[in-house]
Tab-separated table of C-alpha atoms in Angstrom:
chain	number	residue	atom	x	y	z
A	15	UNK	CA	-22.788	5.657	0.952
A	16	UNK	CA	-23.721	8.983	2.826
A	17	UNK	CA	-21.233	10.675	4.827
A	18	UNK	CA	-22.063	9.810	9.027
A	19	UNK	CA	-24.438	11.829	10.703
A	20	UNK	CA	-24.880	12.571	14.199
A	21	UNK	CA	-22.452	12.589	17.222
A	22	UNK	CA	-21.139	8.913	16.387
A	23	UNK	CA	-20.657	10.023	13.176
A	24	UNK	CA	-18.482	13.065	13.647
A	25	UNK	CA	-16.425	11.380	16.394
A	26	UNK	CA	-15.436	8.308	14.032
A	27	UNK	CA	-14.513	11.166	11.507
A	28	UNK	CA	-12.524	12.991	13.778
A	29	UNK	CA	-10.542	9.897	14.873
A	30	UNK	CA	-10.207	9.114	11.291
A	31	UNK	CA	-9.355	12.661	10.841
A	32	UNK	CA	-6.225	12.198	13.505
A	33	UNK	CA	-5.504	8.468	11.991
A	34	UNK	CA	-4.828	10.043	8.954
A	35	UNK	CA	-2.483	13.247	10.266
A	36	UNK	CA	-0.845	10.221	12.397
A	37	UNK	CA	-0.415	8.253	9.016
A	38	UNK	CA	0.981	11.373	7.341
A	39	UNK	CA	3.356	12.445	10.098
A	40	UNK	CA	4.854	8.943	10.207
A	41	UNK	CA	4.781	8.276	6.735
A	42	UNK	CA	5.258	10.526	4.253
A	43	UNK	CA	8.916	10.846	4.091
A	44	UNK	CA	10.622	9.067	0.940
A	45	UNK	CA	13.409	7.182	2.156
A	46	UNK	CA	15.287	5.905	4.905
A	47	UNK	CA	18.439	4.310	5.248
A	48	UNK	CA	16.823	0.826	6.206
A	49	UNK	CA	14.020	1.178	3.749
A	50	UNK	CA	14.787	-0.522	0.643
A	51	UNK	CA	11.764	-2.339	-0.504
A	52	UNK	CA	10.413	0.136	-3.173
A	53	UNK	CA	14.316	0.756	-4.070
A	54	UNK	CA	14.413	-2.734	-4.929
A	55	UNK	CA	10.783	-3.225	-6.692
A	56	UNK	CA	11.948	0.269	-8.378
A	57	UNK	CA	15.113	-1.224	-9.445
A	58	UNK	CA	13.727	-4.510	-10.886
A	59	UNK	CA	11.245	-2.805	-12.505
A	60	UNK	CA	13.823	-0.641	-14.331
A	61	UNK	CA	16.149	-3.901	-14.854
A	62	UNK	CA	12.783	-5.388	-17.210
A	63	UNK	CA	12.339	-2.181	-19.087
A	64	UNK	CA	15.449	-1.695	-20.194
A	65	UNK	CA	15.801	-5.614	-21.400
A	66	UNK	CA	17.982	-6.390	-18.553
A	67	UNK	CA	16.007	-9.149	-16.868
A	68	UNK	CA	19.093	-11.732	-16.392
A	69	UNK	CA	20.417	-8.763	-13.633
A	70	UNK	CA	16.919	-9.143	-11.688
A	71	UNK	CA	18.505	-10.702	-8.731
A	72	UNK	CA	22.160	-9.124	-8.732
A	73	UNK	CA	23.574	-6.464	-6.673
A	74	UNK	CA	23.675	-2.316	-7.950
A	75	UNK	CA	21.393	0.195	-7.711
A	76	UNK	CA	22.881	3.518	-5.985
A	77	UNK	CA	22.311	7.238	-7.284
A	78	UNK	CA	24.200	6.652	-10.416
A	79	UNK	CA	21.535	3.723	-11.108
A	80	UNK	CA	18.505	5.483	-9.716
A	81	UNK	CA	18.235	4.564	-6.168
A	82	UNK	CA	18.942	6.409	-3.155
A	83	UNK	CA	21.091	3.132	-1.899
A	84	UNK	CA	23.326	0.295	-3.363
A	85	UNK	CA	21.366	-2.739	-2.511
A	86	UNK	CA	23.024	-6.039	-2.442
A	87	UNK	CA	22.613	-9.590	-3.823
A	88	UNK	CA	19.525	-11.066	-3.882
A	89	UNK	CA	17.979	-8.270	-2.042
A	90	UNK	CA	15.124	-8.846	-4.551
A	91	UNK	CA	13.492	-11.798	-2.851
A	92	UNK	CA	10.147	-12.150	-5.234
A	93	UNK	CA	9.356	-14.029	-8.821
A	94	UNK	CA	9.970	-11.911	-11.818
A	95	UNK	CA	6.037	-11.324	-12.070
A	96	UNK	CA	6.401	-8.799	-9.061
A	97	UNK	CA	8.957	-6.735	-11.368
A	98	UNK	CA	6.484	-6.707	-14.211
A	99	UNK	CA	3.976	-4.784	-11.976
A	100	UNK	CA	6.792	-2.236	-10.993
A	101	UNK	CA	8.060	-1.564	-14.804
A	102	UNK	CA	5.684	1.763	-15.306
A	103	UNK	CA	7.107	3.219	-12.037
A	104	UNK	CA	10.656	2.662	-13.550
A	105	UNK	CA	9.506	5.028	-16.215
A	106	UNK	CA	10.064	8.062	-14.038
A	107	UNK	CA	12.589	9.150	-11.583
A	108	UNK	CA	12.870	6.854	-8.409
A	109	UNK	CA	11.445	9.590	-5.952
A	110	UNK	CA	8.349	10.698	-8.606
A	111	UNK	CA	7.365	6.885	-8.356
A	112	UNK	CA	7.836	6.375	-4.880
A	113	UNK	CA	5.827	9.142	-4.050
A	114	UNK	CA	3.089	7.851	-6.859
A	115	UNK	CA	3.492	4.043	-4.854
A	116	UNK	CA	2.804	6.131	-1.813
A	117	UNK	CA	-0.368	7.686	-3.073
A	118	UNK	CA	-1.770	4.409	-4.633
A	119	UNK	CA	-0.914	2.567	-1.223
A	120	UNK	CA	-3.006	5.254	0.741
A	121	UNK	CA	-5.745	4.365	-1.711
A	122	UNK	CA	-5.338	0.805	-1.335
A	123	UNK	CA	-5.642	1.133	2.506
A	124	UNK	CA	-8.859	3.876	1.996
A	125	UNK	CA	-10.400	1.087	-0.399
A	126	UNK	CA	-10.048	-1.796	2.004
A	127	UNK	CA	-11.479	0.126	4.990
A	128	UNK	CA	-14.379	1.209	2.781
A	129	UNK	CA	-14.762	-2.885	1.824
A	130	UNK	CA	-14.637	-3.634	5.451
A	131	UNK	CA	-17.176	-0.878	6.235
A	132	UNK	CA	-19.715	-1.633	3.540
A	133	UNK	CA	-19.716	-5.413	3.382
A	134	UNK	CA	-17.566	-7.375	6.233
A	135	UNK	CA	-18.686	-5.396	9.560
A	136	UNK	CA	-22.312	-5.762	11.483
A	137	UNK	CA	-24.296	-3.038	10.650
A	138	UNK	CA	-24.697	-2.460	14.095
A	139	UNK	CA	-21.835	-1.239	14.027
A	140	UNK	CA	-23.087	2.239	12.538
A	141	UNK	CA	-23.504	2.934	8.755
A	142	UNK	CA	-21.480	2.050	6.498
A	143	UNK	CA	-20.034	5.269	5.912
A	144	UNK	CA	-19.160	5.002	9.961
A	145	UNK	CA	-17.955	1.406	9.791
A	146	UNK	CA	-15.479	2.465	6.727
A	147	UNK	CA	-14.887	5.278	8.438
A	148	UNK	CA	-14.006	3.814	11.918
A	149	UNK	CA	-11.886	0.901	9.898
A	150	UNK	CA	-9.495	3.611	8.236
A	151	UNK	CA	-8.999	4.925	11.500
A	152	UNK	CA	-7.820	1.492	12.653
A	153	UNK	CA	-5.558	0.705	9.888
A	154	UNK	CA	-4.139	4.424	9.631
A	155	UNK	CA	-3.486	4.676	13.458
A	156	UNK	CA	-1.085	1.317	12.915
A	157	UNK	CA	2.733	0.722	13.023
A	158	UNK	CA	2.411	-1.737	10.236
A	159	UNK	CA	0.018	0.600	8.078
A	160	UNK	CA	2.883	3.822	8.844
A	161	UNK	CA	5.945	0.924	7.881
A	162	UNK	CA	4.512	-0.527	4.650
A	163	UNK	CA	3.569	3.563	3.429
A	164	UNK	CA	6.930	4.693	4.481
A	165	UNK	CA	8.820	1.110	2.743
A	166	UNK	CA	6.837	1.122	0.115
A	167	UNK	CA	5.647	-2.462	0.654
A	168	UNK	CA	3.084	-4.172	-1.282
A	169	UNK	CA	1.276	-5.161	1.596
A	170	UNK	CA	-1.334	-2.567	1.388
A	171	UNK	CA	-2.299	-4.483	-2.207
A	172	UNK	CA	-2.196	-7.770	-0.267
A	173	UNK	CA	-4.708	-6.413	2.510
A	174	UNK	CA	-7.168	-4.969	-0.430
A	175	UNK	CA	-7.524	-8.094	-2.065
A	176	UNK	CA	-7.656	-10.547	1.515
A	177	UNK	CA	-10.377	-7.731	2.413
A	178	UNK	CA	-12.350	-8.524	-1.080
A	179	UNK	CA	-12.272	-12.054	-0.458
A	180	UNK	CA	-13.160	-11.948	2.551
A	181	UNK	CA	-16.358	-9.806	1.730
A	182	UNK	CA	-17.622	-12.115	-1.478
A	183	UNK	CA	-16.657	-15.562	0.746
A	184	UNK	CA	-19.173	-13.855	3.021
A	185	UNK	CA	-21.575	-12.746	0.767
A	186	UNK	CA	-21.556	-16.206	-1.067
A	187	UNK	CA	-19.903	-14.830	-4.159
A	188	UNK	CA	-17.574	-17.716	-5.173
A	189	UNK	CA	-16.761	-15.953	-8.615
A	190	UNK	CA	-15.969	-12.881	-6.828
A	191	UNK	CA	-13.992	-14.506	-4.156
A	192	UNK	CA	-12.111	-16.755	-7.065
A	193	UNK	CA	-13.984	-20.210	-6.075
């Protein structure tokens, strides 16, 4: 996929450009006092590493247990799968990994818009390049986008693999799509 060409081109990169310093700006710091949805994936994560899996749904956490706030019962809402996922983050301090979730997420988000631009949107839209260009700059320039980076929600992970079904279900891949 070639980079865009021409004045389209350069203004869907400059949007994308801004989209991104928007996504930054908005996103980028660690914690906040409401955010506690890596905390808690952090924290269940480092329950099932250190063989402490019966604790998976009980209050702690706090900066003597890792996180930057005590979280309370039950504040882990998913099935113990979802810890598995978040046991190599729980192998390094709780702001190295969030930072690392935060990274991955951006790539999550970067790979869906290039799925979107290469298979899901008309080509008249532009190139591909364009069309994954111009869907970045939609999903970056978001509130929900800015809240799941910031959270650390999964949701980014959720969009990536809606985005890849969507693309094989339209491309009549039913092995892809997991028909």
């Amino acid at each position: 996929m070639a980079w865009p060409s021409g004045r389209r081109g350069a203004a869907v990169a400059a949007i994308a450009g801004a989209a991104l310093a928007l996504l930054f700006a908005r996103s980028w710091r660690i914690d906040y006092d409401y955010s506690i949805d890596f905390q808690t994936y952090w924290l269940a994560g480092s329950r099932l590493l250190h063989g402490r899996a019966s604790e998976l749904y009980a209050s702690g956490g706090g900066p003597e247990n890792g996180t930057p706030a005590v979280l309370a019962a039950g504040e882990f809402k998913n099935i113990p799968l979802v810890a598995t996922v978040f046991v190599p983050f729980a192998l390094v301090d709780y702001p190295v990994a969030k930072r690392a979730f935060w990274w991955l997420s951006l790539g999550a988000l970067a790979t869906t818009a290039w799925v979107l631009g290469r298979w899901v949107l008309p080509h008249a839209w532009g190139t591909a390049a364009t069309r994954a260009l111009g869907s970045f700059a939609a999903l970056a320039a978001i509130a929900p986008t800015h809240i799941a980076l910031r959270h650390g929600q999964t949701t980014p992970f959720v969009a990536l693999l809606l985005t890849v079904y969507l693309a094989s279900s339209l491309a009549r891949r039913p092995a892809a799509a997991g028909r």
